[in-house]
Coordinates of C-alpha atoms in Angstrom, one line a residue:
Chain A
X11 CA 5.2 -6.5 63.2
X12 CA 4.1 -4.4 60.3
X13 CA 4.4 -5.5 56.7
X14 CA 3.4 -2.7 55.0
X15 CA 4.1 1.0 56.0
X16 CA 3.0 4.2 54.7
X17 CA 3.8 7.4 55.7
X18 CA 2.9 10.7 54.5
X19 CA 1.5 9.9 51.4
X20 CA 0.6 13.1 49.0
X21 CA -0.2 12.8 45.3
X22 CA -1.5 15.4 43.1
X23 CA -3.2 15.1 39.3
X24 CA -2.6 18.7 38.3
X25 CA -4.6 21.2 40.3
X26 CA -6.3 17.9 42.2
X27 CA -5.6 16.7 45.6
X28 CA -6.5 13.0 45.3
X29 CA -4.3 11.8 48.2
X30 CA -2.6 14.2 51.1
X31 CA -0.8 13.5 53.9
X32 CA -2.0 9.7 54.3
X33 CA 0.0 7.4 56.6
X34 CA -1.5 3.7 56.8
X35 CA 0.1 0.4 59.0
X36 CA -1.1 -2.7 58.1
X37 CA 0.6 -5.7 60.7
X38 CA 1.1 -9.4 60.3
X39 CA -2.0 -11.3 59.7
X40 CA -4.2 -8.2 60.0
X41 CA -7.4 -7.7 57.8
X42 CA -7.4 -3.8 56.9
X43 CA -10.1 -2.1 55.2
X44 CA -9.5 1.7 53.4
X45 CA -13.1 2.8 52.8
X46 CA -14.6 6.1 52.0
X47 CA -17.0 7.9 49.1
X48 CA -16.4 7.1 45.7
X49 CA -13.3 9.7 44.9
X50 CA -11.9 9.9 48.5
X51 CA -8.4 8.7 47.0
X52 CA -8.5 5.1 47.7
X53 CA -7.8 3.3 45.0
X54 CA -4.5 6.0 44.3
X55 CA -3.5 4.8 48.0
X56 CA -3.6 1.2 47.0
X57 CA -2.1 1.9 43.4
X58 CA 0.8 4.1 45.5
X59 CA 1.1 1.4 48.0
X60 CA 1.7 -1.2 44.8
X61 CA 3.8 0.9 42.8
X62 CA 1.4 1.9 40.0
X63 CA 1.4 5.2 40.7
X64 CA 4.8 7.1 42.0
X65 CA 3.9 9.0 44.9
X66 CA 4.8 12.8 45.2
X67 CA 5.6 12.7 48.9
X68 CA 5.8 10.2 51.6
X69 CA 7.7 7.0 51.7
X70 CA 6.2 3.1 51.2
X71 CA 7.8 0.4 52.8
X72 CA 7.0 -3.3 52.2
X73 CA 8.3 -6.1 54.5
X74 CA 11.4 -3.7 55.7
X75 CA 12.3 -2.7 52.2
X76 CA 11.6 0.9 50.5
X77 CA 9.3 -0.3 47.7
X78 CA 10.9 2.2 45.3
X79 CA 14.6 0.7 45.9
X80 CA 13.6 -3.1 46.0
X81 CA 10.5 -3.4 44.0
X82 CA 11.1 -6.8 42.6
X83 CA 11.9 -8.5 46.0
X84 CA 8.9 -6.6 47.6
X85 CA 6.0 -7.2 44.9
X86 CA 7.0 -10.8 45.2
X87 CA 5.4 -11.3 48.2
X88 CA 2.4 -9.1 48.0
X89 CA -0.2 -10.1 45.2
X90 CA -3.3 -7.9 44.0
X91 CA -7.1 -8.5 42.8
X92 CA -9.7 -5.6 41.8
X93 CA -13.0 -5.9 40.1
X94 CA -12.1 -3.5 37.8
X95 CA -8.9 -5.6 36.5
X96 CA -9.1 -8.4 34.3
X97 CA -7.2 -11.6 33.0
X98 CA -6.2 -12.1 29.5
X99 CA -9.5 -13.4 27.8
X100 CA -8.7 -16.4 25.3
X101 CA -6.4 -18.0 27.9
X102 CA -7.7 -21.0 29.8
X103 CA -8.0 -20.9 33.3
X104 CA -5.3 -22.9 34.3
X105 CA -3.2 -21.4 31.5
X106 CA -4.0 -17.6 33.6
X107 CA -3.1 -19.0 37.0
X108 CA 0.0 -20.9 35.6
X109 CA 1.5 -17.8 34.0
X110 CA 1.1 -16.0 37.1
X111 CA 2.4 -18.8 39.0
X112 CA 5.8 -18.4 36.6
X113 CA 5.7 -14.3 37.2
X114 CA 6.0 -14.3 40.6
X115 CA 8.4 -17.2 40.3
X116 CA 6.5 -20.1 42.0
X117 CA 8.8 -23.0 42.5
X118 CA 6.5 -25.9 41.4
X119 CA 4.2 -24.1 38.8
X120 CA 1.8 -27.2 38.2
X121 CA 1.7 -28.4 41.8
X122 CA 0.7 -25.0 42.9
X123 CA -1.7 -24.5 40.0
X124 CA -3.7 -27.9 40.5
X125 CA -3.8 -26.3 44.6
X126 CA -4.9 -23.1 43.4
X127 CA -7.8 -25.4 41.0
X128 CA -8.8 -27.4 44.4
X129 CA -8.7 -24.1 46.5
X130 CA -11.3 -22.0 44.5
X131 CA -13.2 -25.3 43.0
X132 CA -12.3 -24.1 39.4
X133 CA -12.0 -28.0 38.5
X134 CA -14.5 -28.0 36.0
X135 CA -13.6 -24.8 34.6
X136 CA -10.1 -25.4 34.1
X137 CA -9.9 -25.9 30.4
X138 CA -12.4 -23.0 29.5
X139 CA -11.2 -19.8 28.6
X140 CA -11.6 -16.7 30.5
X141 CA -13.5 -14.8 28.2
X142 CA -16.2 -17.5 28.4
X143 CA -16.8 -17.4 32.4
X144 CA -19.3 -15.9 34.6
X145 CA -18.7 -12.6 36.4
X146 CA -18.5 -14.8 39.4
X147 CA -16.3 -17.3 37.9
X148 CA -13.6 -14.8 37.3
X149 CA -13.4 -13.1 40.4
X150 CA -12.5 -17.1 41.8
X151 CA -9.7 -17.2 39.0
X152 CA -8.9 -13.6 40.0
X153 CA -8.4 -15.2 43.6
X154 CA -6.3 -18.0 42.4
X155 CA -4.1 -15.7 40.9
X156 CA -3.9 -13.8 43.7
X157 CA -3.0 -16.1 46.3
X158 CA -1.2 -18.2 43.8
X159 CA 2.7 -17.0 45.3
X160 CA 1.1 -17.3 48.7
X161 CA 1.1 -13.5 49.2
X162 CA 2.1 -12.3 53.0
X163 CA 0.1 -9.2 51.9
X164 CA -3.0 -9.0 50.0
X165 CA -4.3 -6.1 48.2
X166 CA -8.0 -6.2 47.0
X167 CA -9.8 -3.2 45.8
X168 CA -13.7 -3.9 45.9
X169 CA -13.3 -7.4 45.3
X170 CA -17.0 -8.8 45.1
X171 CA -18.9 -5.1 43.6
X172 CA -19.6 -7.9 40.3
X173 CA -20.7 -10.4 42.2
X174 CA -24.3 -11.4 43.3
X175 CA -25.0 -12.2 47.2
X176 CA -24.3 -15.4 47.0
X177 CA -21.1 -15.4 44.5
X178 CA -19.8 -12.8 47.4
X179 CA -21.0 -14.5 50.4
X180 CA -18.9 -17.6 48.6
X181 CA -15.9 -14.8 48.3
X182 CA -15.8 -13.4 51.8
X183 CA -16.5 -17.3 53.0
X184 CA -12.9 -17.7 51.6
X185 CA -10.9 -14.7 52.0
X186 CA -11.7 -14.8 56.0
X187 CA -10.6 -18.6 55.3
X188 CA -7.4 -17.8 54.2
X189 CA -6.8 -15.1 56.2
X190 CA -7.1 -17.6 58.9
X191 CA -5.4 -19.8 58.0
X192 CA -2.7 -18.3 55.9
X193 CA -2.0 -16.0 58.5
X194 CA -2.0 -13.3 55.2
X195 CA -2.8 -9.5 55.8
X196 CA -4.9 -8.3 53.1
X197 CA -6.0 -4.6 52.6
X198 CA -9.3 -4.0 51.1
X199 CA -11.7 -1.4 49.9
X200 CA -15.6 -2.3 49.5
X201 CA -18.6 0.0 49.7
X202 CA -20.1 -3.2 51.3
X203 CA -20.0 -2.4 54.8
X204 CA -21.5 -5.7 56.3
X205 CA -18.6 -7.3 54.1
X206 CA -16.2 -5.1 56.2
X207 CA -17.8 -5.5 59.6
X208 CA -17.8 -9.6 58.8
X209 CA -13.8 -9.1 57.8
X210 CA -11.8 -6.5 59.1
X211 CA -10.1 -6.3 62.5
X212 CA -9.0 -2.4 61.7
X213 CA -10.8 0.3 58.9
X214 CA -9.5 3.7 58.1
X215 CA -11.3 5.9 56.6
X216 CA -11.2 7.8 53.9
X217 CA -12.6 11.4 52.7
X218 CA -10.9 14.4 50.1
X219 CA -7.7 12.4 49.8
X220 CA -7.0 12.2 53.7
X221 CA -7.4 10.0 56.6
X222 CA -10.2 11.3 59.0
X223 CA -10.6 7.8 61.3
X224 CA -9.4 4.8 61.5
X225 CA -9.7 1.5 64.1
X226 CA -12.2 -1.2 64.5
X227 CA -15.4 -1.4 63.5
X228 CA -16.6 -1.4 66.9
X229 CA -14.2 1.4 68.0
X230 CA -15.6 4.2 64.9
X231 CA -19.3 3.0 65.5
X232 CA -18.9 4.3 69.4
X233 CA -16.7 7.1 67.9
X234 CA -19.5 8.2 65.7
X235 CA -22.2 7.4 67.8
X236 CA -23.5 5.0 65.3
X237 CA -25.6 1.8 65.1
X238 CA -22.7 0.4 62.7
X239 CA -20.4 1.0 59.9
X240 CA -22.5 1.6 57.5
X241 CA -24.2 4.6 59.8
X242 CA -20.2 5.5 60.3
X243 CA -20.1 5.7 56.6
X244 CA -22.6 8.3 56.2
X245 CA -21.9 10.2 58.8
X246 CA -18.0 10.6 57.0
X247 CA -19.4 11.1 53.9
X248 CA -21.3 13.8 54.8
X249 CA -18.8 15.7 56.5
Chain B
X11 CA -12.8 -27.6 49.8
X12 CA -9.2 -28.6 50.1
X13 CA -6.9 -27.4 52.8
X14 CA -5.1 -24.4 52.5
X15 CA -1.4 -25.3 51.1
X16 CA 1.2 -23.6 53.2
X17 CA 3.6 -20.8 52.0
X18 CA 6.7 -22.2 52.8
X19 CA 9.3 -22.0 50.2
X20 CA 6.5 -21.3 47.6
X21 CA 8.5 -19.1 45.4
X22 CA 12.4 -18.8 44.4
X23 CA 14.5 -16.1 45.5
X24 CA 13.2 -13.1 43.7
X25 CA 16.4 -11.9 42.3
X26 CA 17.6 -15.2 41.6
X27 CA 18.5 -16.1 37.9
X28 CA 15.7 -19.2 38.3
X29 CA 13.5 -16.5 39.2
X30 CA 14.2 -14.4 36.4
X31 CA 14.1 -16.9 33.9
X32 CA 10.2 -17.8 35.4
X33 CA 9.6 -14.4 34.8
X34 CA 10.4 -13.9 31.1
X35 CA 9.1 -17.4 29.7
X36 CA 6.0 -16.4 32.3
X37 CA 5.6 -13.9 29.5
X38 CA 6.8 -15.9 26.2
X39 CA 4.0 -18.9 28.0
X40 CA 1.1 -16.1 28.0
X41 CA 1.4 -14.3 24.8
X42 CA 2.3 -18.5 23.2
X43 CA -1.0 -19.2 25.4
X44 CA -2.9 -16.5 23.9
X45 CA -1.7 -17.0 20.0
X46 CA -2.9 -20.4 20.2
X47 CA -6.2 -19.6 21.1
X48 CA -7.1 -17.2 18.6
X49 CA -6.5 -18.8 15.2
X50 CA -7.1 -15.6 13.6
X51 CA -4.1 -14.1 15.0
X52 CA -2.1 -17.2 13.5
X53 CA -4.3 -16.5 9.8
X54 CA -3.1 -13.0 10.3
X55 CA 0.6 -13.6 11.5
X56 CA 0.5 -15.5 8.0
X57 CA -2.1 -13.4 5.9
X58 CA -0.5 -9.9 5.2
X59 CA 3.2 -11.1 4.5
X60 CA 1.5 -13.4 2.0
X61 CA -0.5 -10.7 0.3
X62 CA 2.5 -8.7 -0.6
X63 CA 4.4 -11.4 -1.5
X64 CA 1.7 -12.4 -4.3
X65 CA 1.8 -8.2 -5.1
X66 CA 5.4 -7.9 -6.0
X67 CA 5.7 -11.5 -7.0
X68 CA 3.7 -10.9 -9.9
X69 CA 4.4 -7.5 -10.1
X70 CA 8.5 -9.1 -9.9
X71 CA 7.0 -11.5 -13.2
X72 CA 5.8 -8.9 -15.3
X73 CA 8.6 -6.6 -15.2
X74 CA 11.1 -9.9 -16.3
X75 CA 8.7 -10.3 -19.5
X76 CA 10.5 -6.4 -19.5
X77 CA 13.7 -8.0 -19.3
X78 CA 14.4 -5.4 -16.5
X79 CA 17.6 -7.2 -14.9
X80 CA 17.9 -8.7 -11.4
X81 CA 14.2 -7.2 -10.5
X82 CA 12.6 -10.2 -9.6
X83 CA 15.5 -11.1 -6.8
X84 CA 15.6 -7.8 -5.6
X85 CA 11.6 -7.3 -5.0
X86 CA 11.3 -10.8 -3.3
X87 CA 14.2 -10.1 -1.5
X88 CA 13.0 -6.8 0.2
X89 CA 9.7 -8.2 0.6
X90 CA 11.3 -10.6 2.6
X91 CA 13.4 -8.8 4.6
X92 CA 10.9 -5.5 5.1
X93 CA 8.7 -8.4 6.6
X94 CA 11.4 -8.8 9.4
X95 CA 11.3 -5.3 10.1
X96 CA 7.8 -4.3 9.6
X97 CA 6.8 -7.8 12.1
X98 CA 9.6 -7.3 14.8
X99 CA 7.8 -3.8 15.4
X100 CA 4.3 -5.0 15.1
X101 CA 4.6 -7.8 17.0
X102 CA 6.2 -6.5 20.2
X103 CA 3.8 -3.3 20.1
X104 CA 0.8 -5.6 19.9
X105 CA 1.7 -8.0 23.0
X106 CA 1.9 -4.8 25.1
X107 CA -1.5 -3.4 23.7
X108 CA -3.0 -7.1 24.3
X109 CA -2.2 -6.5 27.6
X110 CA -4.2 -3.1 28.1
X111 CA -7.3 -4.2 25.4
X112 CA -7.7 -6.9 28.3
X113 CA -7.7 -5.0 31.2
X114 CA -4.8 -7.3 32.4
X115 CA -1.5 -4.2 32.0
X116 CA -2.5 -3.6 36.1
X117 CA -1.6 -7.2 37.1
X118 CA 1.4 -7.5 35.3
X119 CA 2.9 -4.0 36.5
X120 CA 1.8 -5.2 40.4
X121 CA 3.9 -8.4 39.6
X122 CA 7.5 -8.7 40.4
X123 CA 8.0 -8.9 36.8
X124 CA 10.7 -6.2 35.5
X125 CA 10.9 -3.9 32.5
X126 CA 13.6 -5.9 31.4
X127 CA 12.7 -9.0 32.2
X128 CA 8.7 -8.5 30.6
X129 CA 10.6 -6.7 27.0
X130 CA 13.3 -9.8 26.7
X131 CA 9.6 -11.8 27.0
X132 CA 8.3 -9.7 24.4
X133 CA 11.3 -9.8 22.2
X134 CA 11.8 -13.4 22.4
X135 CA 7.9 -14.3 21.7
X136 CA 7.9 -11.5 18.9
X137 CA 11.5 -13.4 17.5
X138 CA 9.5 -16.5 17.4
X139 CA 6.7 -15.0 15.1
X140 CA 9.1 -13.5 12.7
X141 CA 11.1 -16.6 11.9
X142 CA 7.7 -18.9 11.7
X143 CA 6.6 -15.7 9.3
X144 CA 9.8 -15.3 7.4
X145 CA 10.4 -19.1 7.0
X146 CA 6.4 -19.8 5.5
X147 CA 7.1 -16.8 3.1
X148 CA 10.5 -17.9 1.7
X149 CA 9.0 -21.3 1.2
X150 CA 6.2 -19.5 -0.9
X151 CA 8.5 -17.7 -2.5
X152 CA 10.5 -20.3 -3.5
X153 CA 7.8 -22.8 -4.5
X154 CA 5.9 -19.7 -6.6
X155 CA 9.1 -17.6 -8.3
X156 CA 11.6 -20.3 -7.9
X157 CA 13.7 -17.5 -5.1
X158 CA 15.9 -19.0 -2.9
X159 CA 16.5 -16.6 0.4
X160 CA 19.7 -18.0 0.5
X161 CA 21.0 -16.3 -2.4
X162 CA 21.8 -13.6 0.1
X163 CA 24.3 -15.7 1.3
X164 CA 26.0 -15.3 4.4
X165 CA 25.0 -11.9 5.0
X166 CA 21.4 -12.9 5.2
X167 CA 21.8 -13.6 9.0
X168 CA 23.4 -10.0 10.0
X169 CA 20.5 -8.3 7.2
X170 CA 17.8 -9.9 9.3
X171 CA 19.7 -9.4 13.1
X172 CA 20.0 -5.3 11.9
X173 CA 16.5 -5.2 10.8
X174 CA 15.4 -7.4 13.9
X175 CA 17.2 -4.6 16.4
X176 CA 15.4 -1.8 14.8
X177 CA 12.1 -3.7 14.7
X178 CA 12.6 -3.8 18.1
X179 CA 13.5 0.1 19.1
X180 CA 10.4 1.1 16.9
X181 CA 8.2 -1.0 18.8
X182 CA 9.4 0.2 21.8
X183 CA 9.0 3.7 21.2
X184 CA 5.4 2.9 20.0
X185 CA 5.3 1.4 23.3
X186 CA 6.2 4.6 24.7
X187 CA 4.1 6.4 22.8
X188 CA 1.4 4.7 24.3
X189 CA 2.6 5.2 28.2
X190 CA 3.1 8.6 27.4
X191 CA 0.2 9.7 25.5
X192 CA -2.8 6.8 26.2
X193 CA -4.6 4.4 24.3
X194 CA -5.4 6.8 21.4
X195 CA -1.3 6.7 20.9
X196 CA -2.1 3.3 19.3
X197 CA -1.3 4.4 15.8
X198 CA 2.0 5.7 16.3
X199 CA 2.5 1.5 17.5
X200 CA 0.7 0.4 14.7
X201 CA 2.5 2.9 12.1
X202 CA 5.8 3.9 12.8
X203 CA 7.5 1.6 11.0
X204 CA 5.8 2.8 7.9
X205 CA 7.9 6.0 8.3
X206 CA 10.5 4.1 7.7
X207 CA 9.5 2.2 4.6
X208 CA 10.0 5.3 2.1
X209 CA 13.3 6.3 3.3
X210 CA 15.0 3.1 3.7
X211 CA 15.0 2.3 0.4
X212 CA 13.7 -0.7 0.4
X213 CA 12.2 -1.4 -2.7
X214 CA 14.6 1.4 -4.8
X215 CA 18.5 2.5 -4.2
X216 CA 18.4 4.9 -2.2
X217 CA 19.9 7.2 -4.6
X218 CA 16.7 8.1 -6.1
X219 CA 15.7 9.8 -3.2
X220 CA 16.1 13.7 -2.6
X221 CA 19.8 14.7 -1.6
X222 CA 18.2 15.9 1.8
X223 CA 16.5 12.5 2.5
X224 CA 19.1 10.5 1.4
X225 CA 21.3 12.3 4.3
X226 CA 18.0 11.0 6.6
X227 CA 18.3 7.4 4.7
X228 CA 21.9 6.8 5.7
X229 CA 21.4 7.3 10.0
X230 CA 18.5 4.6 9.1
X231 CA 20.4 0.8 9.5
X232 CA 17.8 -0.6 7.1
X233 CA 18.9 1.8 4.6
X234 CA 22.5 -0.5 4.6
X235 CA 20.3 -3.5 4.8
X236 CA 18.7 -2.8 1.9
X237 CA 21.8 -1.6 0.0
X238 CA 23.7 -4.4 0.7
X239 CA 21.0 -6.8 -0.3
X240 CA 21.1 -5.3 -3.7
X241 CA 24.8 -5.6 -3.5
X242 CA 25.0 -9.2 -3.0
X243 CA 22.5 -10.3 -5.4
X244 CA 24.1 -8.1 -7.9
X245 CA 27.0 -10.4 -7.5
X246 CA 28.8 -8.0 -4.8
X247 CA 30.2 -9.1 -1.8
X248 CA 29.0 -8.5 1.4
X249 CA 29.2 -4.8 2.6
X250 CA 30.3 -5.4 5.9
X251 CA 31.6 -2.2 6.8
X252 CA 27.8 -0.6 5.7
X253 CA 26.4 -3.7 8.4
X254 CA 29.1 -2.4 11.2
X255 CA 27.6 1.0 11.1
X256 CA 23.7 -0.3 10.7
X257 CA 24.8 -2.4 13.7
X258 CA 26.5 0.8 15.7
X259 CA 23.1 2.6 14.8
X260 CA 20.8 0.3 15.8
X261 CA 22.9 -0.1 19.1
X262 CA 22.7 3.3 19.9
X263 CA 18.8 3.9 18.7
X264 CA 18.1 0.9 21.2
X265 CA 19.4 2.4 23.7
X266 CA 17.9 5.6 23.1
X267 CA 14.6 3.7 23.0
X268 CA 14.7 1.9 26.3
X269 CA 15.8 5.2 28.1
X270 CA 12.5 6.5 26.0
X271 CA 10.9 3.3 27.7
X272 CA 12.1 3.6 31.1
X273 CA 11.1 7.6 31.0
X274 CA 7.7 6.9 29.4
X275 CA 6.6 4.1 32.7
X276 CA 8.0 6.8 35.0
X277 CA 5.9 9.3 33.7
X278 CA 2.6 7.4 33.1
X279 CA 3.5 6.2 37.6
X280 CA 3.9 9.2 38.0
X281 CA 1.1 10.4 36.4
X282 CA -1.5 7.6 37.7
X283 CA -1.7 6.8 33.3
X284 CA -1.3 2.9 34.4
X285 CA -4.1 2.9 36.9
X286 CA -6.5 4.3 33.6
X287 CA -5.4 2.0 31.3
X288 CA -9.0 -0.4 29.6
X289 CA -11.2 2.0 31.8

């Protein structure tokens, strides 16, 4: 069943294409990956697909509900993380994820906060403010927030681009985790292409605001005639 | 690692009133959070109001060695009360521009959080601050001049509720401002209100302005604020018919000003201006 459905997405910034004509299905439990060169229109997908930016064409639909009519009810099951985002630096950590937890309406705020602590190991951090934290340490508080409702649908745009090898390898380590377990779909962007091999059942690709392939990793390297994605990558980029 | 805690039931019905009221103390908890760990935003809440209340306090002094009748309750008394005005537009400006300085405006518009429901947040935090500033600085000025806010008798609470309202719609058009036009919109936030200060007569009748602005003066509800503070401590009575038509004015100026709101976030969506936001 799909949770999230696109279709026909076109937005324009004056004489600017960034997105045209981009339909996207991301299903139950499924790990999706939008990738493409730097300007391809992916992060104005995601930003269409959570309502930051009003789409010129197309419609968005979010577990069954047009995400223009039912916002609320929608966003309250989805939840979103980007390294380019931050938390409100002099807040302490579990002051950031217990806010959060009261946006999206959590029932039992501190229960789910001290899970959210155990689940990303911010124990010893919890009392120090954000501003005060490692790159590596906010992307976990990042990830607390964002699984703090227990999203159905998770939206990540280049989660772990801050991060050192090992501070990602610990990121990836847990998103496939809770994917797992969670049974969540997320939707990601990276320019790691290992990170979306290790991760993703289903890519699309993106170049000049549209779509030009999509399905498993597997699936585009034969397409392509590649080695792997990364190969698939270039090949895309390039035209 | 602990095991993963499963969804069910995790959060209240979205549109449910519990829900909403989650939402907007979700907001008053954050920007509550975020005072209390920056103790030179608590100095500052405290620092300017006090300032001019030491200014025209001794300015108020000098002019009674004059014998220049009623000055000193008049000066106090619209230092006071422009403090309502001047902080209920700051303050709400400021929580939203908090939001963008730390890069955190993108996950509060991706959260089910409403307009409504995130300006009632603002307004009720910013509420909070003006009382806690309003209440220091009548205890100062009471303790220093021997002025008693209460003098203004019962009209004191409908002076402060008009000024409070348009506090309110000029921080939200700042707000605006800021959607509309981007981050370098952030002195229209910060300054607005000081448009108002010369026309409102606040610290003179208004009669002493220019025929032309004193037609301006009279669609402003501080300008009736303002009078009718001189009124009362000049022994008057309450104007309440000059309140009713501050109140009608500020009612329709608010609404003006959330229409300006909800036009301003449709434009800046529609426009990707939220996705730029801290870049």
């Amino acid at each position: 069943m799909a949770i999230l459905e696109a279709t026909r997405l076109a937005k324009r910034f004056g004489p600017v294409t960034a997105v045209h004509d981009v339909s996207i299905t991301v299903a139950e439990g499924e790990v999706a990956a939008l990738l493409g060169p730097n300007g391809a229109g992916k992060s104005t997908t995601l930003h269409m697909l959570l309502g930051l930016i009003t789409p010129d064409a197309g419609t968005i639909t979010l577990f069954g509900m047009e995400l223009a009519r039912h916002r609320v009810e929608a966003l309250s099951r989805v939840n979103f993380a980007a390294s380019y985002v931050d938390l409100p630096g002099p807040l302490l950590v579990q002051e950031v994820i217990d806010v959060f937890a009261r946006f999206y309406a959590v029932r039992r705020p501190k229960e789910r906060v001290a899970e959210m602590i155990e689940l990303l190991e911010l124990g010893p951090l919890r009392r120090r403010r954000l501003m005060d934290l490692s790159s590596g340490q906010r992307t976990r508080v990042q990830l607390a927030k964002a699984l703090v409702n227990a999203p159905r649908l998770l939206v990540l745009d280049e989660p772990t681009a801050n991060l050192d090898p090992y501070a990602g390898d610990r990121i990836r380590g847990l998103l496939s985790r809770v994917a797992r377990e969670s049974g969540a779909a997320m939707l990601i962007t990276s320019h790691n292409m290992r990170e979306v091999e290790r991760m993703c059942d289903r890519v699309h690709f993106m170049a000049e605001g549209r779509i030009v392939a999509a399905g498993s990793a597997a699936e585009l390297a034969g397409h392509y005639g590649a080695e792997d994605l990364e190969e698939v990558f270039l090949k895309v980029a390039r035209g | 690692m602990t095991s993963l805690p499963l969804p069910h039931d995790m959060t209240l019905a979205p549109l449910s009133f519990a829900a909403r009221r989650s939402r907007v103390l979700g907001v008053v908890r954050r920007d509550f959070a975020a005072l209390r760990r920056s103790p030179i935003r608590i100095f500052e809440i405290l620092f300017w109001p006090t300032v001019e209340l030491l200014l025209w306090g001794f300015v108020t002094l000098f002019l009674r060695t004059q014998r220049v009748p009623f000055v000193v309750a008049f000066l106090l008394g619209a230092v006071l009360l422009w403090q309502v005005l001047q902080k209920a537009s700051n303050e709400i400006s400021i929580a939203f521009l908090e939001d963008i300085w730390s890069r955190n405006l993108l996950n509060v518009q991706v959260s089910p959080l409403s307009s409504t429901e995130y300006l009632v947040g603002l307004v009720l935090f910013s509420l909070g601050k003006v009382v806690f500033a309003v209440a220091v600085m009548a205890g100062l000025a009471y303790a220093l001049y021997g002025f008693g806010v209460t003098s203004l008798g019962v009209g004191l609470v409908p002076f402060m509720g008009v000024l409070l309202l348009l506090g309110w719609s000029l921080g939200l058009v700042g707000i605006a401002a800021v959607l509309r036009f981007g981050e370098n919109a952030q002195v229209i936030a910060w300054s607005l209100v000081f448009v108002v200060q010369p026309l409102a007569g606040i610290f003179y009748p208004v009669s002493v302005l220019p025929a032309p602005l004193q037609a301006v003066s009279w669609f402003l509800p501080a300008s009736h604020v303002f009078e009718g503070m001189r009124t009362v401590m000049a022994g008057g009575a309450v104007p309440w018919d000059r309140l009713a038509w501050a109140g009608a004015l500020d009612v329709v100026y608010l609404g003006l000003t959330l229409g300006l709101y909800a036009w301003a976030l449709g434009y800046a969506r529609r426009h990707g201006k939220l996705s730029r936001f801290g870049d």
